[in-house]
Coordinates of N, CA and C in Angstrom, one line a residue:
X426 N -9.8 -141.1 15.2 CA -8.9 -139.9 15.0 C -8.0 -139.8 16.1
X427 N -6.7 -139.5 16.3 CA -5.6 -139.4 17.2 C -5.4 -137.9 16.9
X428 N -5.2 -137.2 18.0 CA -5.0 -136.0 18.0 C -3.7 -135.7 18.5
X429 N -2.7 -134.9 17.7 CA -1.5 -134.5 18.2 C -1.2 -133.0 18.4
X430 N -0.3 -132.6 19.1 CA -0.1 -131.2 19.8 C 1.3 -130.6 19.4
X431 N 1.1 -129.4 19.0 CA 2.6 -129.3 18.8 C 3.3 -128.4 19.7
X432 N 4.7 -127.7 20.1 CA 5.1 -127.4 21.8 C 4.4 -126.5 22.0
X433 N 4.3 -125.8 23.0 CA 3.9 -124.7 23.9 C 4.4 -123.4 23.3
X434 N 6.0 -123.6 23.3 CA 7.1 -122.8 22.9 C 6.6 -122.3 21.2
X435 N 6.4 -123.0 20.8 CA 6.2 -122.4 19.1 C 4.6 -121.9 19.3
X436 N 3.4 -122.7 20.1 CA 2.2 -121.6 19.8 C 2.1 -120.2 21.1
X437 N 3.1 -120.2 21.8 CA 3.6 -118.7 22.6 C 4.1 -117.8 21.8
X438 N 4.7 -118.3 20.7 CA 5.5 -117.4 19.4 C 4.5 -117.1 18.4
X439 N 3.6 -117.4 18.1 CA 2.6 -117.4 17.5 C 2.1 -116.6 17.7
X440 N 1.8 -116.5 18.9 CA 0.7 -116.0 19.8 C 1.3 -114.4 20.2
X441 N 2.4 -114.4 20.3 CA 3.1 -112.9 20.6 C 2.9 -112.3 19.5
X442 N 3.0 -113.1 18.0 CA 3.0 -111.8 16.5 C 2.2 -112.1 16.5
X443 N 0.7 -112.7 16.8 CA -0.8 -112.1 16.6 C -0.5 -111.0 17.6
X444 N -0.8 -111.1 18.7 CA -0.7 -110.2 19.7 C -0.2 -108.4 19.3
X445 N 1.0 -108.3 18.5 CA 2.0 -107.7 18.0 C 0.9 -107.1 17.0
X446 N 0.5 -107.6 15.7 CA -0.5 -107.7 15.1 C -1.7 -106.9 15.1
X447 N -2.1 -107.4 16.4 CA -3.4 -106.9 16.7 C -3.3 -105.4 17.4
X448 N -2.0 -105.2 18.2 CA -2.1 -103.8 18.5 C -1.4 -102.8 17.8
X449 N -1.2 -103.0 16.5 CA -0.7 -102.2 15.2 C -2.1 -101.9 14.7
X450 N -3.0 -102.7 14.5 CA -4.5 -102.5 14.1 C -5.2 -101.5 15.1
X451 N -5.1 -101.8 16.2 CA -5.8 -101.3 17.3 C -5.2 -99.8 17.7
X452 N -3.8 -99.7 16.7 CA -3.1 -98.3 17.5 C -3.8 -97.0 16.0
X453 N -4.0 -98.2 14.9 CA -4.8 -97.9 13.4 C -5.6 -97.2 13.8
X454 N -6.4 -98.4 14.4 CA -8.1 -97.6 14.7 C -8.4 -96.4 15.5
X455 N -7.2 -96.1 16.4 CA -7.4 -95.1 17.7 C -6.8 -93.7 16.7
X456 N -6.2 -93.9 15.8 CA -5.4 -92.8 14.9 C -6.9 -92.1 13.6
X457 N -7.2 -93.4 13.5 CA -8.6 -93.3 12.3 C -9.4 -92.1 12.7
X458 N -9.6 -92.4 14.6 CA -10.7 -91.9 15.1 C -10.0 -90.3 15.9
X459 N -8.9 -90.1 15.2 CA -8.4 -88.9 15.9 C -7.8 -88.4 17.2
X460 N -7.5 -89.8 18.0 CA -7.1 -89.7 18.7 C -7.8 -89.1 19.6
X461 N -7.0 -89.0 21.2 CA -8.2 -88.5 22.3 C -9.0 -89.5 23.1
X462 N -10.7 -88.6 23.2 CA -11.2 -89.8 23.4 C -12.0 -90.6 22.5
X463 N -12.4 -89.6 21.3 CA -12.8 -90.6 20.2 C -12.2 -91.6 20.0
X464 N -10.7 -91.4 20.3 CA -9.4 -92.8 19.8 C -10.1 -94.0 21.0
X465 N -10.1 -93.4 21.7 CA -10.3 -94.5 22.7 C -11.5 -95.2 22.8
X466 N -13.0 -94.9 22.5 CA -14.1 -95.3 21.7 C -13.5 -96.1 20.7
X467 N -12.9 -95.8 19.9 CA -12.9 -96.8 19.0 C -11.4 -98.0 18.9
X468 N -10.6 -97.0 19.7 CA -10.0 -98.6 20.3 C -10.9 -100.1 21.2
X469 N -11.7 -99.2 21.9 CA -12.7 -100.4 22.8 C -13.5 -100.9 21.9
X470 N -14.0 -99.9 20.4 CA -15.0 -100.9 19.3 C -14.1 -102.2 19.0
X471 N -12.8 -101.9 18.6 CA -12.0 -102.6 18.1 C -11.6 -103.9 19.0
X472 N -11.4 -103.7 20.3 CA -11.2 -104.6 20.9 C -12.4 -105.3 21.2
X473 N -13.6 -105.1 21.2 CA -15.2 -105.5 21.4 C -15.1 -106.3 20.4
X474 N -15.0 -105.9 18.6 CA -15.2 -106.6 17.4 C -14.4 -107.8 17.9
X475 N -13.2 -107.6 18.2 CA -12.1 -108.8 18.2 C -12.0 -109.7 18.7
X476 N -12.9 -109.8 20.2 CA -13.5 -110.8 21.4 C -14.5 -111.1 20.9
X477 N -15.6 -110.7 19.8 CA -16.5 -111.1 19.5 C -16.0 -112.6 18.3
X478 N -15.5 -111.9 17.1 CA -15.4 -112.8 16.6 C -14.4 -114.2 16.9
X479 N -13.9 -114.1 17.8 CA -12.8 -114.5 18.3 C -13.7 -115.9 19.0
X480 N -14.5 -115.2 19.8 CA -15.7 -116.4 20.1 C -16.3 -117.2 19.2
X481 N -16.9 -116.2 18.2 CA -17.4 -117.3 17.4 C -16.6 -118.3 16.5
X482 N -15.3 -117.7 16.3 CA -14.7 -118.6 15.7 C -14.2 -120.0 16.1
X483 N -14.3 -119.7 17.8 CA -13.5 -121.0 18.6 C -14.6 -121.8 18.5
X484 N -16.1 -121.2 18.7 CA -17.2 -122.2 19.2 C -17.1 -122.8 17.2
X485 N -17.1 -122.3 16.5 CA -17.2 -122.8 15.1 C -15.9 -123.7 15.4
X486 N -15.0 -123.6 15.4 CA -14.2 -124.3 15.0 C -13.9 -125.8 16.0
X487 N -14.8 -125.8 17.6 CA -15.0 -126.8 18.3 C -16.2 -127.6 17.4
X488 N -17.2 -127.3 16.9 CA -18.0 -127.9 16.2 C -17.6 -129.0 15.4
X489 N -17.0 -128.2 14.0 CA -16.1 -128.9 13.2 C -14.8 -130.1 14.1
X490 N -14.2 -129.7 14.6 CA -13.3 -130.7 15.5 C -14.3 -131.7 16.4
X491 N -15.0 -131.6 16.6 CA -16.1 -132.5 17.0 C -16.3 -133.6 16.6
X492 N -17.1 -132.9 15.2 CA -17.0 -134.0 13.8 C -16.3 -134.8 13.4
X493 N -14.7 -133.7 13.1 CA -13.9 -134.6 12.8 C -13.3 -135.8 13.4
X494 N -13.5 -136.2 14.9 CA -12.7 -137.1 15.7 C -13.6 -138.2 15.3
X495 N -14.5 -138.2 14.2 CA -15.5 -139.5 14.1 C -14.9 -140.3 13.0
X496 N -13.6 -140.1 12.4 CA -12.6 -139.9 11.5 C -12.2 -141.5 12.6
X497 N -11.3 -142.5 11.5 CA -10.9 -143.5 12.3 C -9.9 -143.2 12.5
X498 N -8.5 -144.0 13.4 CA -7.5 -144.0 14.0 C -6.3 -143.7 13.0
X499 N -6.7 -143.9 11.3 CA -5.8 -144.1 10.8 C -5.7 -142.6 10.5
X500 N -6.3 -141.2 11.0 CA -5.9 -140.5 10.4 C -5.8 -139.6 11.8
X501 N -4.9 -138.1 11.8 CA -4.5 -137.8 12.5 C -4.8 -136.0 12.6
X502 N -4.7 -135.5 13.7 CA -5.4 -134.3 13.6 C -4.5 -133.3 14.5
X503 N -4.4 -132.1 14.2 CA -3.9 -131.1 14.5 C -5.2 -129.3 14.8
X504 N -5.3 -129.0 15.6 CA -5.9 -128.3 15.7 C -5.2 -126.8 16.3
X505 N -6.0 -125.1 16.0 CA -4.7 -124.6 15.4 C -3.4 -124.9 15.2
X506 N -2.8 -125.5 13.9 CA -1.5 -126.2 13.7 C -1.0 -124.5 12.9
X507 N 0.3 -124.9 13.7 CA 1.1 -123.5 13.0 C 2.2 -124.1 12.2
X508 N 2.3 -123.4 11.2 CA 3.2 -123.9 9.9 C 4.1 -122.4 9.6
X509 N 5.1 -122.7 9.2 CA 6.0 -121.3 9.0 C 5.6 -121.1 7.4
X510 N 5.8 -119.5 7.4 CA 5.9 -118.9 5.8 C 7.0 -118.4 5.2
X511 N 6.7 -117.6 4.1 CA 8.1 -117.5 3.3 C 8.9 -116.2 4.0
X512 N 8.1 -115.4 5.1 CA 8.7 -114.3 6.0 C 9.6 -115.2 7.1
X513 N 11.3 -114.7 6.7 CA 11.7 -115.8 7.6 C 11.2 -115.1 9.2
X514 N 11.1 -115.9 10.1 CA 10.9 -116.5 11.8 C 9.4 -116.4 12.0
X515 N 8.3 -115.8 10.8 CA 6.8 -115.2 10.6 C 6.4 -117.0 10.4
X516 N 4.9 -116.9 10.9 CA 4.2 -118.3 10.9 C 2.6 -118.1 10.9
X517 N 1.9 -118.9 10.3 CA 0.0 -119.0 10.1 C -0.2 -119.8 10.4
X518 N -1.1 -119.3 10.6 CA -1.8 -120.8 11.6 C -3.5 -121.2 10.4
X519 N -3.2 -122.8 10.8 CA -4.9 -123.5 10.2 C -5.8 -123.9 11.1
X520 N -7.0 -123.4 11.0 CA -7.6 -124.0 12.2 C -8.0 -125.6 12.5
X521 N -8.0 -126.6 11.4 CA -7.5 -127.8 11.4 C -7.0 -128.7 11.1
X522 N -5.9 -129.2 10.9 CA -4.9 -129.7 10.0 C -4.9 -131.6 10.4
X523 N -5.4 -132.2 9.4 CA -5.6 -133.6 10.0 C -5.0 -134.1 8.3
X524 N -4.5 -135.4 8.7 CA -3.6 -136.1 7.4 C -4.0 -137.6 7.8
X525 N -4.5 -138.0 7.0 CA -4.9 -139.9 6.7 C -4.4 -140.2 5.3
X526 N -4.5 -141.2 4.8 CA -5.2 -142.2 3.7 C -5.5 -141.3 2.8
X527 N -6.6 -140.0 3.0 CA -7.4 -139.6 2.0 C -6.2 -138.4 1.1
X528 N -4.9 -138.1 2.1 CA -4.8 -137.0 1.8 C -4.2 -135.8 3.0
X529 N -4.1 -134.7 3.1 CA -3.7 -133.6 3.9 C -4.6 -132.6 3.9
X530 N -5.6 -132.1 4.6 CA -6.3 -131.1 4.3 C -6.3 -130.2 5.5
X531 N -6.2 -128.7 5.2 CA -6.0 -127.6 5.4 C -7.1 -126.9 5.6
X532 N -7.6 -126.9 7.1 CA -9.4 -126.9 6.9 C -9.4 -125.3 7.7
X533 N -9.8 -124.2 7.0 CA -10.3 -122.8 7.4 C -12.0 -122.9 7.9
X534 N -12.2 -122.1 8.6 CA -13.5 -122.6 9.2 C -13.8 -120.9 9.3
X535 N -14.9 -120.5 8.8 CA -15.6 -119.3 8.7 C -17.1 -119.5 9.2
X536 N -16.8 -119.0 10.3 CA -18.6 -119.1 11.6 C -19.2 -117.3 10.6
X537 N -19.1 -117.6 9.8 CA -19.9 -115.6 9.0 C -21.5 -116.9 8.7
X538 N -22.4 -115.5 9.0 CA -23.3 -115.9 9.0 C -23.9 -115.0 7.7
X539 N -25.2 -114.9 7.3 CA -25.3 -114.2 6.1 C -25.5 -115.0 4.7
X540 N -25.3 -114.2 3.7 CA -25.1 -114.7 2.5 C -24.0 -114.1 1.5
X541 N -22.9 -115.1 1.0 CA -22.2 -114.9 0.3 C -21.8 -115.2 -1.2
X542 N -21.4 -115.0 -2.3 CA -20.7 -115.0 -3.3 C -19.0 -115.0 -3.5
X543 N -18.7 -115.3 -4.5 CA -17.1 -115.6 -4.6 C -17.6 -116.2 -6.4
X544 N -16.2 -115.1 -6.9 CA -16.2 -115.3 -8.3 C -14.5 -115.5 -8.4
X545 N -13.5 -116.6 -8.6 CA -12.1 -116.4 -8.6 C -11.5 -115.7 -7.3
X546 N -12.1 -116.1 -6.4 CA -11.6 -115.8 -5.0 C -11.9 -113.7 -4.7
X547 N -13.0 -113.4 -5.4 CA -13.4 -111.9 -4.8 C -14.2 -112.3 -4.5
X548 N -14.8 -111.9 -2.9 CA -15.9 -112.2 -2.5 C -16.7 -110.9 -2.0
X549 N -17.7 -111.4 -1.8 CA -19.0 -110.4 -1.6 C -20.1 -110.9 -0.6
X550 N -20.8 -109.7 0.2 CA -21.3 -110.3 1.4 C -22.7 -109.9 0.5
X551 N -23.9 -110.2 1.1 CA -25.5 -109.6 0.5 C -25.8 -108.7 2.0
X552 N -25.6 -107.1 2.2 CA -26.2 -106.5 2.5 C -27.5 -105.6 2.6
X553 N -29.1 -106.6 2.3 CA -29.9 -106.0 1.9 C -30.2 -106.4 0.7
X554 N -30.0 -105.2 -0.2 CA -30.8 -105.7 -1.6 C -29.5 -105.7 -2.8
X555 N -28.2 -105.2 -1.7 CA -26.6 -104.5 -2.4 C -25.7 -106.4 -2.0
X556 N -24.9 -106.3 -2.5 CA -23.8 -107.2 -2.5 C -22.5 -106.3 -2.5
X557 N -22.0 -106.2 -1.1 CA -21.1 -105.6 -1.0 C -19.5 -106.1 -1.4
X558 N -18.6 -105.6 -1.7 CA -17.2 -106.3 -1.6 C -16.3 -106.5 -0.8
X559 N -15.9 -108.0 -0.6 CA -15.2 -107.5 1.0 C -13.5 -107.9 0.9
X560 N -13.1 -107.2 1.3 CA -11.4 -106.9 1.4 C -10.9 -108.3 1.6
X561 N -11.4 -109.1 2.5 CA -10.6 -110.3 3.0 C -11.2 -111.5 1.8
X562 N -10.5 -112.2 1.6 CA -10.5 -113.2 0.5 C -10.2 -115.0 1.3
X563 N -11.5 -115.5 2.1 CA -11.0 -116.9 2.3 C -10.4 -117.5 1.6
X564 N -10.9 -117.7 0.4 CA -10.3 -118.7 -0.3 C -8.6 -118.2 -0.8
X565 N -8.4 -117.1 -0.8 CA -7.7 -116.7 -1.0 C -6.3 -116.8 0.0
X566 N -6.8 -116.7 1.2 CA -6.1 -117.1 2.6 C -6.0 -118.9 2.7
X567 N -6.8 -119.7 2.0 CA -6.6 -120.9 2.4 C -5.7 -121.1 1.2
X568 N -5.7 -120.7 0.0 CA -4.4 -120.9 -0.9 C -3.1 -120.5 -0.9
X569 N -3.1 -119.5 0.1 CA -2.3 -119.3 0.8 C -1.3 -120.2 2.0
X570 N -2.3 -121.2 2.6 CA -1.8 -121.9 3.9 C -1.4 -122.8 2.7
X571 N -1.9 -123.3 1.9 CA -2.1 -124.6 0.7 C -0.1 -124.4 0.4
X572 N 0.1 -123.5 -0.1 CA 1.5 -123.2 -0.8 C 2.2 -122.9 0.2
X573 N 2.0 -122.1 1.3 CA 3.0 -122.3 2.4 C 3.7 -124.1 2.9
X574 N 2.4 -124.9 3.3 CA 2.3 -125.9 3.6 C 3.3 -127.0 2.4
X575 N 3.0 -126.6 1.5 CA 3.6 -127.4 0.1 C 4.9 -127.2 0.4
X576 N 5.3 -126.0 -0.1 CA 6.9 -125.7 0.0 C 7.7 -126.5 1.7
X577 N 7.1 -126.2 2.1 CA 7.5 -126.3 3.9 C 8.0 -127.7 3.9
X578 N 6.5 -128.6 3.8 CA 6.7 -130.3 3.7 C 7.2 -130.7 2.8
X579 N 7.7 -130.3 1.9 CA 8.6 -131.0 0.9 C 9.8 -131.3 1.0
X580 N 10.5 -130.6 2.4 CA 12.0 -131.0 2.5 C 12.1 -131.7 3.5
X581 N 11.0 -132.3 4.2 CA 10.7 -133.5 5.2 C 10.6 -134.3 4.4
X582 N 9.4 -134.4 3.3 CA 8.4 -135.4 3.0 C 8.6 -135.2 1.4
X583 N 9.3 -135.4 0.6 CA 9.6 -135.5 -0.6 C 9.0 -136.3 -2.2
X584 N 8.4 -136.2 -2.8 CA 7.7 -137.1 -4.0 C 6.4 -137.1 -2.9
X585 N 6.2 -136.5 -2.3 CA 4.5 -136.5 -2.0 C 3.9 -137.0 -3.5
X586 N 2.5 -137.2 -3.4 CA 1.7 -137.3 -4.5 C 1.2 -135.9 -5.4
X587 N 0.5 -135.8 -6.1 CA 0.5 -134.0 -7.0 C -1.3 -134.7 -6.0
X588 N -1.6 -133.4 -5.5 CA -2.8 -132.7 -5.4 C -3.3 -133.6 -3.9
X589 N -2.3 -134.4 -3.3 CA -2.5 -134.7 -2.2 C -2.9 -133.8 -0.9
X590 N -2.4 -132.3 -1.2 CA -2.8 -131.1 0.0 C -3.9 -130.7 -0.5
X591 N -4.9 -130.6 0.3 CA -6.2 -129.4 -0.3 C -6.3 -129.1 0.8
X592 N -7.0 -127.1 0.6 CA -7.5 -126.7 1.6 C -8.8 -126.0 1.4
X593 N -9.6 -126.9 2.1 CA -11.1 -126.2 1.8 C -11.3 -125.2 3.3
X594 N -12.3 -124.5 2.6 CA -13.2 -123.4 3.6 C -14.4 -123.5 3.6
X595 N -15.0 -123.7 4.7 CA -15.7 -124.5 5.5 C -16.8 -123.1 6.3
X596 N -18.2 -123.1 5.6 CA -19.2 -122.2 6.1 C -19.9 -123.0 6.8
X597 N -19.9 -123.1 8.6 CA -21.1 -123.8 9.1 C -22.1 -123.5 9.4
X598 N -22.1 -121.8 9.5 CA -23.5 -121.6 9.7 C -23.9 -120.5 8.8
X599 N -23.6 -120.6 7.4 CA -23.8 -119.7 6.7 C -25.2 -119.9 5.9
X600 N -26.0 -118.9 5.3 CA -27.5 -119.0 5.0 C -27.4 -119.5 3.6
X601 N -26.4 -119.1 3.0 CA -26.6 -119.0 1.2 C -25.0 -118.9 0.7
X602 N -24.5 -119.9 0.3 CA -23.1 -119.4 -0.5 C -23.4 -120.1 -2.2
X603 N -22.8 -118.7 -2.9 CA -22.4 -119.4 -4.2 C -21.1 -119.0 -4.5
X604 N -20.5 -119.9 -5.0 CA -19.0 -119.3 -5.4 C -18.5 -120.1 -7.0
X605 N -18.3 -119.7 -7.9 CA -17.4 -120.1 -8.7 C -15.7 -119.6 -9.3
X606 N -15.4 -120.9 -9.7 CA -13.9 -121.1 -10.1 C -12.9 -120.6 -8.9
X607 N -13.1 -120.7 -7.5 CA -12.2 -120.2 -6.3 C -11.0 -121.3 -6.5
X608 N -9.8 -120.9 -6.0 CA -8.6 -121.6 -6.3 C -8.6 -122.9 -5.3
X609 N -9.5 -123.3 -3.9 CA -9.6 -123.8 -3.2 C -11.5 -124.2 -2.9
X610 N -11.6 -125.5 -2.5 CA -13.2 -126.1 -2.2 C -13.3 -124.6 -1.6
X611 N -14.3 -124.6 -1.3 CA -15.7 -123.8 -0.4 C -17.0 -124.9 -0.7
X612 N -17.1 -124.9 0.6 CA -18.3 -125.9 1.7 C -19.4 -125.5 2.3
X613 N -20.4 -125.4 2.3 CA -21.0 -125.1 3.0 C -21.7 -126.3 4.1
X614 N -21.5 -125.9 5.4 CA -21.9 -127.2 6.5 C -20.8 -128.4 6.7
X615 N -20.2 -128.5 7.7 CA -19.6 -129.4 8.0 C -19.9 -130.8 7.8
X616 N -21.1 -130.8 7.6 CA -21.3 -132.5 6.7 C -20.5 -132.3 5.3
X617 N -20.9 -131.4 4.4 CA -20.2 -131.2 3.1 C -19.0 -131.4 3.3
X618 N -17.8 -131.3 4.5 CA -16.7 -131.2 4.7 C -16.3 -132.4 5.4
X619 N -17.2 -133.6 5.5 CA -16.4 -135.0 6.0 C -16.7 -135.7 5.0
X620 N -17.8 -135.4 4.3 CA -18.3 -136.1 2.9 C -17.1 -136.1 2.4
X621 N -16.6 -134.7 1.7 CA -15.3 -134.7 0.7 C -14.4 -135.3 1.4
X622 N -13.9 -135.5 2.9 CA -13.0 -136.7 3.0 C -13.2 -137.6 3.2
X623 N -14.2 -138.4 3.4 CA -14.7 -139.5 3.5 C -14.8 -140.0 1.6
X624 N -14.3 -139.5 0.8 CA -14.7 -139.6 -0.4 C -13.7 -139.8 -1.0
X625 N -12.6 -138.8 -0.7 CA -11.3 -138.8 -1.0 C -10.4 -139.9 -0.6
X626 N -10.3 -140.7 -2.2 CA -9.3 -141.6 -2.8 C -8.1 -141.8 -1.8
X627 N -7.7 -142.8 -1.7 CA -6.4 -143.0 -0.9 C -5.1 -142.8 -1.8
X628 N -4.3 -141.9 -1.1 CA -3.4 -141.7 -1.9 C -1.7 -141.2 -0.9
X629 N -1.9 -141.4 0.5 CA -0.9 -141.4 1.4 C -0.5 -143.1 1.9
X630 N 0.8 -143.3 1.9 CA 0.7 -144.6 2.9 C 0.9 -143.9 4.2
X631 N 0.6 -145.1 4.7 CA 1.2 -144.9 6.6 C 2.8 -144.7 7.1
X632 N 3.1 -145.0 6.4 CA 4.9 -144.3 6.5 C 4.8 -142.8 6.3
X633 N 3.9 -142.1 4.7 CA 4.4 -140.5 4.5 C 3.0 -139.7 5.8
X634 N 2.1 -140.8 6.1 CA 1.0 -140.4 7.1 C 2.0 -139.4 8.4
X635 N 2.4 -140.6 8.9 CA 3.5 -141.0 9.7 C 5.0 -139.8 10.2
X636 N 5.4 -139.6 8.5 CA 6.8 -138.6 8.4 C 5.7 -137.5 8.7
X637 N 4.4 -136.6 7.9 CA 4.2 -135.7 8.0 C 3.7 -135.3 9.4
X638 N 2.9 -136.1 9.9 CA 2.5 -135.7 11.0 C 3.7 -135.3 12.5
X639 N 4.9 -136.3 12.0 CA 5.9 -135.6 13.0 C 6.5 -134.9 12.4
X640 N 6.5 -133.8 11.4 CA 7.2 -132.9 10.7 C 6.1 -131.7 11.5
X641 N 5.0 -131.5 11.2 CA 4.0 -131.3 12.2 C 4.4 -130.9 13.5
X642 N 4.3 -132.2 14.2 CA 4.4 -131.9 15.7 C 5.8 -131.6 16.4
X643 N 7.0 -131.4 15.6 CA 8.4 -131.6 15.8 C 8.6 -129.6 15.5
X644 N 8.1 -129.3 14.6 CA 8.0 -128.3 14.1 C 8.8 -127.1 15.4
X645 N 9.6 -126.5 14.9 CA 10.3 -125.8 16.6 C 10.7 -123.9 15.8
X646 N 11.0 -123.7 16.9 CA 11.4 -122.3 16.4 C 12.8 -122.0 15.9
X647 N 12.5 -121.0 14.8 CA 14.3 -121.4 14.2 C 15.5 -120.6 15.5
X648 N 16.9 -121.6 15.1 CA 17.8 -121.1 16.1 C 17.9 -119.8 15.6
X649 N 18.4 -118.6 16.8 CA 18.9 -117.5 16.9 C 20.1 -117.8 16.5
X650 N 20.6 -116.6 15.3 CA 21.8 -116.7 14.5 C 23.2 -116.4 15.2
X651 N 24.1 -116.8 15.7 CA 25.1 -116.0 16.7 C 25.9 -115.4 16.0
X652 N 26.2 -114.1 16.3 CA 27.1 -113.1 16.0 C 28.6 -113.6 15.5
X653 N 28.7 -113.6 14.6 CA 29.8 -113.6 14.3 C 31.4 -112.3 15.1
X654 N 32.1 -113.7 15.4 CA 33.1 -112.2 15.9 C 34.0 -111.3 15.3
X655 N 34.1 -110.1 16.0 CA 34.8 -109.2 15.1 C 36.1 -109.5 14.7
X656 N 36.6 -109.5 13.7 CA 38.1 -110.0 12.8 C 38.8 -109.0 14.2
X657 N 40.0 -109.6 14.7 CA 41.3 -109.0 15.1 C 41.9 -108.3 14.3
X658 N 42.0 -107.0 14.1 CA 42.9 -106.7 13.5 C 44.2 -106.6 14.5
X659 N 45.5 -106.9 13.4 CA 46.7 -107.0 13.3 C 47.4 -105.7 13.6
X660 N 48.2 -105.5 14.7 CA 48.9 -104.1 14.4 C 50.2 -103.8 13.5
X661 N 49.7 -102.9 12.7 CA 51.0 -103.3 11.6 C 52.9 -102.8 12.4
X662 N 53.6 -103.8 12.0 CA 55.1 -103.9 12.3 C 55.8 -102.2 11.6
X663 N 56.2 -102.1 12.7 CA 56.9 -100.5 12.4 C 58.4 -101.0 11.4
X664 N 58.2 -100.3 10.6 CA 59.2 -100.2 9.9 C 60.5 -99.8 10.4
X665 N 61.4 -100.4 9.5 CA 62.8 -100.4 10.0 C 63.5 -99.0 9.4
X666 N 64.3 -98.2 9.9 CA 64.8 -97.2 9.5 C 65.6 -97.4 8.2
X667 N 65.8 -96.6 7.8 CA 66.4 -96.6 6.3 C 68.2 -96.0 6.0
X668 N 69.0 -97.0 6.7 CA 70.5 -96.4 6.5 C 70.8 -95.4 5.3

């Protein structure tokens, strides 16, 4: 597995509208809680929740990247890879984006521990003896990167193959998942998740391997538009007296 990086400059930009993001949430939560010092109790919940999962996500998603480098040379790997969306200068990030032989896959990695369901991308956590409903929609987020990703690489990398992108979501330490008809895999355990590439049919050559992965790592921030200048107006010619 060869690992590539993309600039500094575009995951700093990234990283500013999460940042941006995150304290639109956080200014949410301090309003929820009525401001004061209750606001500020529950700004520090908020900031506690978000270094929490924030951890587990990294140590999940080092796991998975672990694995994946057992992948041979012919295939190539990106980790948080940021890809732009249809919000022009706005961008999402996948937490690992690797392209071989088998394909392009768009790998979300969910460290939730628990037990879950998913019927057509609604999902539900088991709280007890209830199955709660929960707002955020993996699979729904990964079909999301799936169709950003599509439209994006297609004016690089053209006549791709049909169904060469997948983006599965990836439970590594989850207790119990069932899910049917989601628009995207769901995995449970990172073996489940090298199986399916290790399984998957060849269907990239090493040229479109090759174009995408530097579409990938080339990837930059769009130019700032320059002002057009303001029209000169003309001062109008004084008219000539009238004998």
């Amino acid at each position: 597995m060869k690992i590539r990086h993309q600039s500094p400059a575009l995951k700093d930009s990234f990283l500013a509208q999460v940042s941006q993001k995150k304290a639109e949430n956080r200014q949410a939560t301090q309003e929820a809680f009525g401001g004061g010092f209750l606001g500020a109790i529950g700004g520090a919940m908020f900031e506690f929740k978000q270094a929490t999962n924030q951890f587990k996500g990294s140590v999940g998603e080092w796991g998975i990247s672990l694995l994946l480098k057992s992948l041979p040379d012919s295939w190539v790997m990106f980790n948080n890879a940021v890809i732009p969306t249809m919000r022009s200068g706005k961008f999402t990030e996948i937490d690992h984006l690797i392209i071989g032989p088998g394909g392009v896959f768009l790998i979300e990695v969910k460290t939730w521990k628990g037990s879950f369901s998913a019927y057509k991308d609604s999902w539900k956590r088991r709280e007890g003896n209830d199955w709660v409903v929960l707002s955020n929609s993996p699979s729904s987020q990964s079909a999301y990167h799936q169709k950003m990703f599509q439209q994006w690489i297609n004016a690089f990398v053209p006549n791709l193959p049909n169904n060469c992108i997948v983006a599965p979501v990836v439970f590594p330490v989850a207790k119990w998942l069932g899910t049917n008809q989601c628009s995207v895999p769901v995995l449970q355990g990172a073996t489940a998740l090298l199986q399916m590439i290790n399984e998957s049919p060849n269907c990239l050559s090493d040229s479109q391997i090759l174009a995408i992965a530097q579409a990938v790592e080339n990837l930059s921030l769009p130019s700032p538009s320059e002002p057009k200048p303001a029209p000169i107006l003309k001062k109008p010619k004084p008219s000539k007296p009238q004998s």
